[in-house]
Short mmCIF file of C-alpha atoms in Angstrom, two decimals:
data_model
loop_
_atom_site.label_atom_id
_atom_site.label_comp_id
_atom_site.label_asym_id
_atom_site.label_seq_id
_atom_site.Cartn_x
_atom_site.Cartn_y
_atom_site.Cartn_z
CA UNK A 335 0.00 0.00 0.00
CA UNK A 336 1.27 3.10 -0.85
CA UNK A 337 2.02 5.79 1.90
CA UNK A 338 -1.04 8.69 2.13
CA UNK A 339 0.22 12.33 2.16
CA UNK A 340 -1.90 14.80 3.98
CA UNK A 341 -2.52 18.18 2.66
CA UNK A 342 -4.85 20.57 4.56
CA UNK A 343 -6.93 22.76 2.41
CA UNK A 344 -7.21 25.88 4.74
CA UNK A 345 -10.51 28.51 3.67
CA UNK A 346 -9.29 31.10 4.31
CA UNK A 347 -5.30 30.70 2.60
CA UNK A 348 -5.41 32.08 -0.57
CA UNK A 349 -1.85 31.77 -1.76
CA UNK A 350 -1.17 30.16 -5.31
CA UNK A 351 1.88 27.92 -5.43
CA UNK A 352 4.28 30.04 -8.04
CA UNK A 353 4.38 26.87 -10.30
CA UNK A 354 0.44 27.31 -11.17
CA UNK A 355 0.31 30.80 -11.92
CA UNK A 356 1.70 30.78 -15.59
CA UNK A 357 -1.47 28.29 -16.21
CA UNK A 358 -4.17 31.42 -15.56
CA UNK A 359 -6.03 32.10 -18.37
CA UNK A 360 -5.81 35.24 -20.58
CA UNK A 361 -9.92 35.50 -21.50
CA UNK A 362 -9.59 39.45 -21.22
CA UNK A 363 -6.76 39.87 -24.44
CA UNK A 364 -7.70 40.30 -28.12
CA UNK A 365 -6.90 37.33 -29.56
CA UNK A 366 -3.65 37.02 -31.70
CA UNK A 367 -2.64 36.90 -35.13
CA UNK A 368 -0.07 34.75 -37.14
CA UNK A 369 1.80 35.78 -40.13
CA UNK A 370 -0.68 35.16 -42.47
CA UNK A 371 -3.20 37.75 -40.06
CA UNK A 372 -5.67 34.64 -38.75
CA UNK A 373 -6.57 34.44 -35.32
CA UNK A 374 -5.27 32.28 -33.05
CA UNK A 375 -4.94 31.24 -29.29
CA UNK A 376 -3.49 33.31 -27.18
CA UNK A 377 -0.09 32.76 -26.05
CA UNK A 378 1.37 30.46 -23.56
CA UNK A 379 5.22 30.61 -23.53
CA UNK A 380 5.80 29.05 -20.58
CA UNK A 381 3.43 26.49 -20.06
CA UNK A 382 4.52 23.01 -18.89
CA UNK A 383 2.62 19.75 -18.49
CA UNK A 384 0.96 19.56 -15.23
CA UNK A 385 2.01 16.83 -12.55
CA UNK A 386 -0.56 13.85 -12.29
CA UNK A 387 -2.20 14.17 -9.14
CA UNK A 388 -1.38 12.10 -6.03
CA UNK A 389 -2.49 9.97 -3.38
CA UNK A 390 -2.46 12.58 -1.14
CA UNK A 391 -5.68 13.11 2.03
CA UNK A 392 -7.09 16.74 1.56
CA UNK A 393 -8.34 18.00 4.82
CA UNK A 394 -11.50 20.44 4.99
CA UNK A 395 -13.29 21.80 7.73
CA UNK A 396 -16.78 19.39 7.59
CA UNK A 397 -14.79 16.30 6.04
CA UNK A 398 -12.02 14.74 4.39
CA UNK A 399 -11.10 12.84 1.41
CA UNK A 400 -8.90 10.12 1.70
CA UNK A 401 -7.69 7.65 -1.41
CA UNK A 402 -9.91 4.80 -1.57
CA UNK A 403 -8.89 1.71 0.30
CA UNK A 404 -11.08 -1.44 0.62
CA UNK A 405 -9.77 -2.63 3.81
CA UNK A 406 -10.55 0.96 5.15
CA UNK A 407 -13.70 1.98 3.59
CA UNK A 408 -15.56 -0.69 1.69
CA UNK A 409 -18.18 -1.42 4.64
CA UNK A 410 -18.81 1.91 5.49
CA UNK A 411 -19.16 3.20 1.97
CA UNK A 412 -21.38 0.01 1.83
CA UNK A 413 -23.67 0.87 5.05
CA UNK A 414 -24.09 4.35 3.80
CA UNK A 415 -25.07 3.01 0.45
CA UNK A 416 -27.44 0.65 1.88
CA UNK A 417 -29.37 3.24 3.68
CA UNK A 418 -31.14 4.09 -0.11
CA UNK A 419 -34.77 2.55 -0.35
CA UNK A 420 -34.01 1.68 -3.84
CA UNK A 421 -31.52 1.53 -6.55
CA UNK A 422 -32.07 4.64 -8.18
CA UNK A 423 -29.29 6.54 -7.01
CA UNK A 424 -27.22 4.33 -9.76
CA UNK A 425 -29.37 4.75 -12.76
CA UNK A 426 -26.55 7.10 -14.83
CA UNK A 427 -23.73 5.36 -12.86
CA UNK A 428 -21.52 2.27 -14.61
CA UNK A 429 -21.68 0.05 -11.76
CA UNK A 430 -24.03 -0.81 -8.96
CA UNK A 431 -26.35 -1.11 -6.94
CA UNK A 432 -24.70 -3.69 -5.14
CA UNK A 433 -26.78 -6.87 -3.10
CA UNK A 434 -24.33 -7.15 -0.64
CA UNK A 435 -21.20 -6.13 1.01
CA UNK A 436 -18.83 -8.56 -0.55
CA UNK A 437 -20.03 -7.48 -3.85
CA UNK A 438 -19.39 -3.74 -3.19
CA UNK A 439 -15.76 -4.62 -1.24
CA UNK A 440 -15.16 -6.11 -4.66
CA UNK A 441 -15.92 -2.57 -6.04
CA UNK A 442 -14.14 -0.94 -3.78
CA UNK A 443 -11.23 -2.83 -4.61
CA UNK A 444 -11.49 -1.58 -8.38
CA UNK A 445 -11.72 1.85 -7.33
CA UNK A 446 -8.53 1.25 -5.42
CA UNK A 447 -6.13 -0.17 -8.08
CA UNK A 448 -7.67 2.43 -10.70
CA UNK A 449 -5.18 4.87 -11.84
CA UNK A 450 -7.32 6.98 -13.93
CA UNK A 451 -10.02 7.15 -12.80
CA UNK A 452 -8.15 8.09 -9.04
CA UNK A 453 -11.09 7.26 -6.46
CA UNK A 454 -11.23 9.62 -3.50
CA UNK A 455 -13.27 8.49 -0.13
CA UNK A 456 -15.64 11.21 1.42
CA UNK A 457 -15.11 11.10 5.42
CA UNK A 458 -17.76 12.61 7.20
CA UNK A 459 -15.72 14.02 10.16
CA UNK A 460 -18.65 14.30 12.32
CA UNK A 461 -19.14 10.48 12.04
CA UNK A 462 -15.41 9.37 11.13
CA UNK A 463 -17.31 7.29 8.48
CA UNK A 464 -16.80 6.97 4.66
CA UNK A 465 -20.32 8.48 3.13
CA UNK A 466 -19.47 8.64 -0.36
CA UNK A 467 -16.99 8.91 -3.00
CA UNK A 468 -15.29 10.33 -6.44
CA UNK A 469 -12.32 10.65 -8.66
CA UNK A 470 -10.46 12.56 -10.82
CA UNK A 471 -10.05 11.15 -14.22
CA UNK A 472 -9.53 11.73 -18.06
CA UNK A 473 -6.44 13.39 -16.74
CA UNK A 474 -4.66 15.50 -19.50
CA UNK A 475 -1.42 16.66 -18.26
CA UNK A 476 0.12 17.81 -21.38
CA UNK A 477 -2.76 20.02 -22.15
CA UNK A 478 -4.04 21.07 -18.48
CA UNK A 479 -7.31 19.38 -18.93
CA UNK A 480 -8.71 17.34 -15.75
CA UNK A 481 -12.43 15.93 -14.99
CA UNK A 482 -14.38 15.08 -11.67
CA UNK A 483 -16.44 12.32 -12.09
CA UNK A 484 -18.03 9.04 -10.51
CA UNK A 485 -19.07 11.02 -8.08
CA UNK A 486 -21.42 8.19 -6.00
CA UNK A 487 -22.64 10.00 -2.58
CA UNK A 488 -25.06 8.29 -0.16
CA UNK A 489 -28.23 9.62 0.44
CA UNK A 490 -26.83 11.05 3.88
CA UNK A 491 -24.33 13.29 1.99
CA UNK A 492 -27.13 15.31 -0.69
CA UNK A 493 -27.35 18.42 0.10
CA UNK A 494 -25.27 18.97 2.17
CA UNK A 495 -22.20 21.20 3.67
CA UNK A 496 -20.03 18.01 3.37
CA UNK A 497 -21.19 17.39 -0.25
CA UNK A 498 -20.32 20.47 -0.92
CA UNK A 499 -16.86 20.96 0.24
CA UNK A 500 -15.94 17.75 -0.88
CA UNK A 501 -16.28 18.96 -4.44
CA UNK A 502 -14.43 21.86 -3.06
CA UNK A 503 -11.25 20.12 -2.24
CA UNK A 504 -10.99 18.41 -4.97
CA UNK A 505 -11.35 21.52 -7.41
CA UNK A 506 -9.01 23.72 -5.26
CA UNK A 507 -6.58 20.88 -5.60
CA UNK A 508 -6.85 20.50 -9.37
CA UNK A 509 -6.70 24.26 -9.71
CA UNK A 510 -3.66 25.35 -7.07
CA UNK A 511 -1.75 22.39 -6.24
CA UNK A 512 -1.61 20.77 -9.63
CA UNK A 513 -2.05 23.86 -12.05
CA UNK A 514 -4.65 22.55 -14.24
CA UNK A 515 -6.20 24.97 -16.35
CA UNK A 516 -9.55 23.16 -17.03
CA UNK A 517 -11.46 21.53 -15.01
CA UNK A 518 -14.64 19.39 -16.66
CA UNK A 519 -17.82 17.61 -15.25
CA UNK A 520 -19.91 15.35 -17.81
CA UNK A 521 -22.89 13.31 -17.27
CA UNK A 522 -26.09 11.54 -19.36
CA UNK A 523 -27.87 14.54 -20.25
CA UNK A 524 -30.78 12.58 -19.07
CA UNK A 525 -29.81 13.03 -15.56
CA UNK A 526 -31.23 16.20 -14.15
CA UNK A 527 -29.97 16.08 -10.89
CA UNK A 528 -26.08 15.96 -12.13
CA UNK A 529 -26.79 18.81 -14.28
CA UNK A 530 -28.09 21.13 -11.61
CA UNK A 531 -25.79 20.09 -9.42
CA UNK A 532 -22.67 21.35 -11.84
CA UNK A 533 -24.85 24.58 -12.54
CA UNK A 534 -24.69 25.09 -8.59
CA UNK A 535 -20.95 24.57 -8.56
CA UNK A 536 -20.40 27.10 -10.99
CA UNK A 537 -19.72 24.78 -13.90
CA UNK A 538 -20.94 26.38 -17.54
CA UNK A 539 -22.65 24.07 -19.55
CA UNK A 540 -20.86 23.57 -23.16
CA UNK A 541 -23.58 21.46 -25.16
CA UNK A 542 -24.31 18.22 -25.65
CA UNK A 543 -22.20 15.35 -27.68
CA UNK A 544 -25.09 13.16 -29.01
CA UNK A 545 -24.49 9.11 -28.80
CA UNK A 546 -21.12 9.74 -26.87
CA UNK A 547 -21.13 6.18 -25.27
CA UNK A 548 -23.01 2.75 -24.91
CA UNK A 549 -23.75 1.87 -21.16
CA UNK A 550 -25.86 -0.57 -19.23
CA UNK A 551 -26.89 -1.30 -22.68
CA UNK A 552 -28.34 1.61 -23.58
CA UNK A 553 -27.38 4.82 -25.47
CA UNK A 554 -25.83 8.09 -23.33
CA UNK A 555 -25.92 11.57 -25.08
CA UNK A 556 -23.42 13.25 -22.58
CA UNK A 557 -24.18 17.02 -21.10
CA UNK A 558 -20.32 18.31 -20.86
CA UNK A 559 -19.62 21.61 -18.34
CA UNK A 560 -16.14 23.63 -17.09
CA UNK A 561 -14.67 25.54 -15.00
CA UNK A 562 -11.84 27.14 -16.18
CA UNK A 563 -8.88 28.67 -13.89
CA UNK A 564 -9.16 32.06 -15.11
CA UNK A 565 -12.73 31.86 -13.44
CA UNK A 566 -11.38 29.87 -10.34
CA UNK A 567 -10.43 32.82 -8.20
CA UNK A 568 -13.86 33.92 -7.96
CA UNK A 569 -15.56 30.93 -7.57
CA UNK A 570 -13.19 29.97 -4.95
CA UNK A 571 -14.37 32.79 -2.69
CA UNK A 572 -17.89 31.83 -3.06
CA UNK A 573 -17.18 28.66 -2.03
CA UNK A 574 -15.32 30.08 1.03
CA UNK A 575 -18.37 32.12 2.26
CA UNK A 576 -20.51 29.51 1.42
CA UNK A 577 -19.00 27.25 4.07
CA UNK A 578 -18.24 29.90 6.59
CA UNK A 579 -20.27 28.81 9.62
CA UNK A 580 -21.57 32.09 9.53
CA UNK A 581 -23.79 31.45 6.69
CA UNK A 582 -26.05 28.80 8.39
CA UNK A 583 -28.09 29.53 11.02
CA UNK A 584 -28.81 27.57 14.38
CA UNK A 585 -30.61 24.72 12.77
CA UNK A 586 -28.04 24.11 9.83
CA UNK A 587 -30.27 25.83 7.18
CA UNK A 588 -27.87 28.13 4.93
CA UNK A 589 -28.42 31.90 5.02
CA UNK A 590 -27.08 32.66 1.30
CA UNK A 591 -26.85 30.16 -1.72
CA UNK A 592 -24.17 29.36 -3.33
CA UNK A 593 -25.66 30.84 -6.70
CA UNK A 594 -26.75 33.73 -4.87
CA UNK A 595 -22.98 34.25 -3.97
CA UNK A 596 -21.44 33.49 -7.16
CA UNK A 597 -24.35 36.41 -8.68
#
């Protein structure tokens, strides 16, 4: 087993390592021309492929993700799953639901070899518990380009500050530690949820690639959304106020939405 390394993900530190800060986007610049006076992209001199991301356990202030490990967090991932009255929490998922515990420790194994896809465990740190989980994949080094995806969370976790945050980590982590300059969320276009759930995060929706993929034996048209990391900065700071414990009253009930501070 490899080791874990631990990397706190503070609210309120808003320092950019100096290796990510040639990877900002330059949205606000007339685009350039070549010799022959067409446009083109704009510049990026300097730009180096980005490192793959790590093993590492990013600490937040409601929970924690931690690389998968079956040993570690197959039966809690499967209790929490269990809770669900009914299967329909995998419809636009590739796997699942699973009829027992052996079967999802079997799972959980999978997600713990996998390379890309790289399988992160949500910790509740209320609870201690594993309540959900989700990876980084389709990583693109040479060209900056990362997505967040499988994202399973247990009926426990929706809507929720630790559902939240969790998505949080993972994007501040993509964006400062790594230096990726996009950051992408797909899903079946079908699935409403998913979609309003990106919206929420600040994700702009792109379109719609039509027969993208063949799952569960059935055809996917696949909703695709971004963030990009000239937009991060912003976003970032909505996140932070959103999960101030200022911004939820006495009974846990948020004061201002997310969307409301992203407006």
């Amino acid at each position: 087993m490899m080791p874990r390394k631990r990397y706190r993900l503070n609210h309120s530190n808003r320092k950019r390592p100096a290796d990510a800060n040639h990877a900002m986007s330059q949205d606000n610049k007339s685009p350039a021309t070549n010799a022959w006076n067409q446009p083109i992209g704009f510049p990026l001199p300097d730009w180096q492929a980005r490192p793959l991301p790590q093993r590492i356990v990013l600490e937040g202030s409601y929970c924690r993700l931690e690389p998968v490990n079956a040993e570690r967090h197959a039966a809690d991932l499967y209790q929490a799953f269990a809770q669900a009255p009914d299967g329909s929490d995998w419809t636009y998922m590739t796997g699942g639901p699973f009829p027992d515990q052996a079967s999802y420790r079997n799972h959980a194994q999978a997600l713990e070899k996998s390379e890309d896809p790289l399988h992160y465990a949500v910790i509740d740190k209320a609870s201690g518990r594993a309540v959900g989980t989700l990876a980084l994949m389709r990583i693109e080094p040479k060209h900056g380009v990362i997505e967040v995806g499988h994202v399973a969370l247990s009926r426990q976790l929706k809507r929720t500050r630790v559902a939240t945050e969790a998505q949080f980590l993972l994007m501040r982590y993509a964006f400062e530690q790594l230096g990726y300059r996009r950051y992408e969320w797909k899903c079946d276009s079908l699935n409403t949820p998913s979609r309003n759930a990106a919206l929420r995060l600040g994700f702009s929706f792109e379109g719609i690639f039509r027969q993208a993929i063949v799952y569960r034996g059935r055809n996917r048209d696949t909703a695709w959304f971004s963030i990009i990391d000239g937009e991060w900065p912003a976003l970032r700071g909505a996140f932070e106020r959103w999960l101030s414990p200022t911004n939820f009253d006495s009974q846990g009930q948020q004061r201002q939405s997310l969307s409301a501070l992203r407006a």
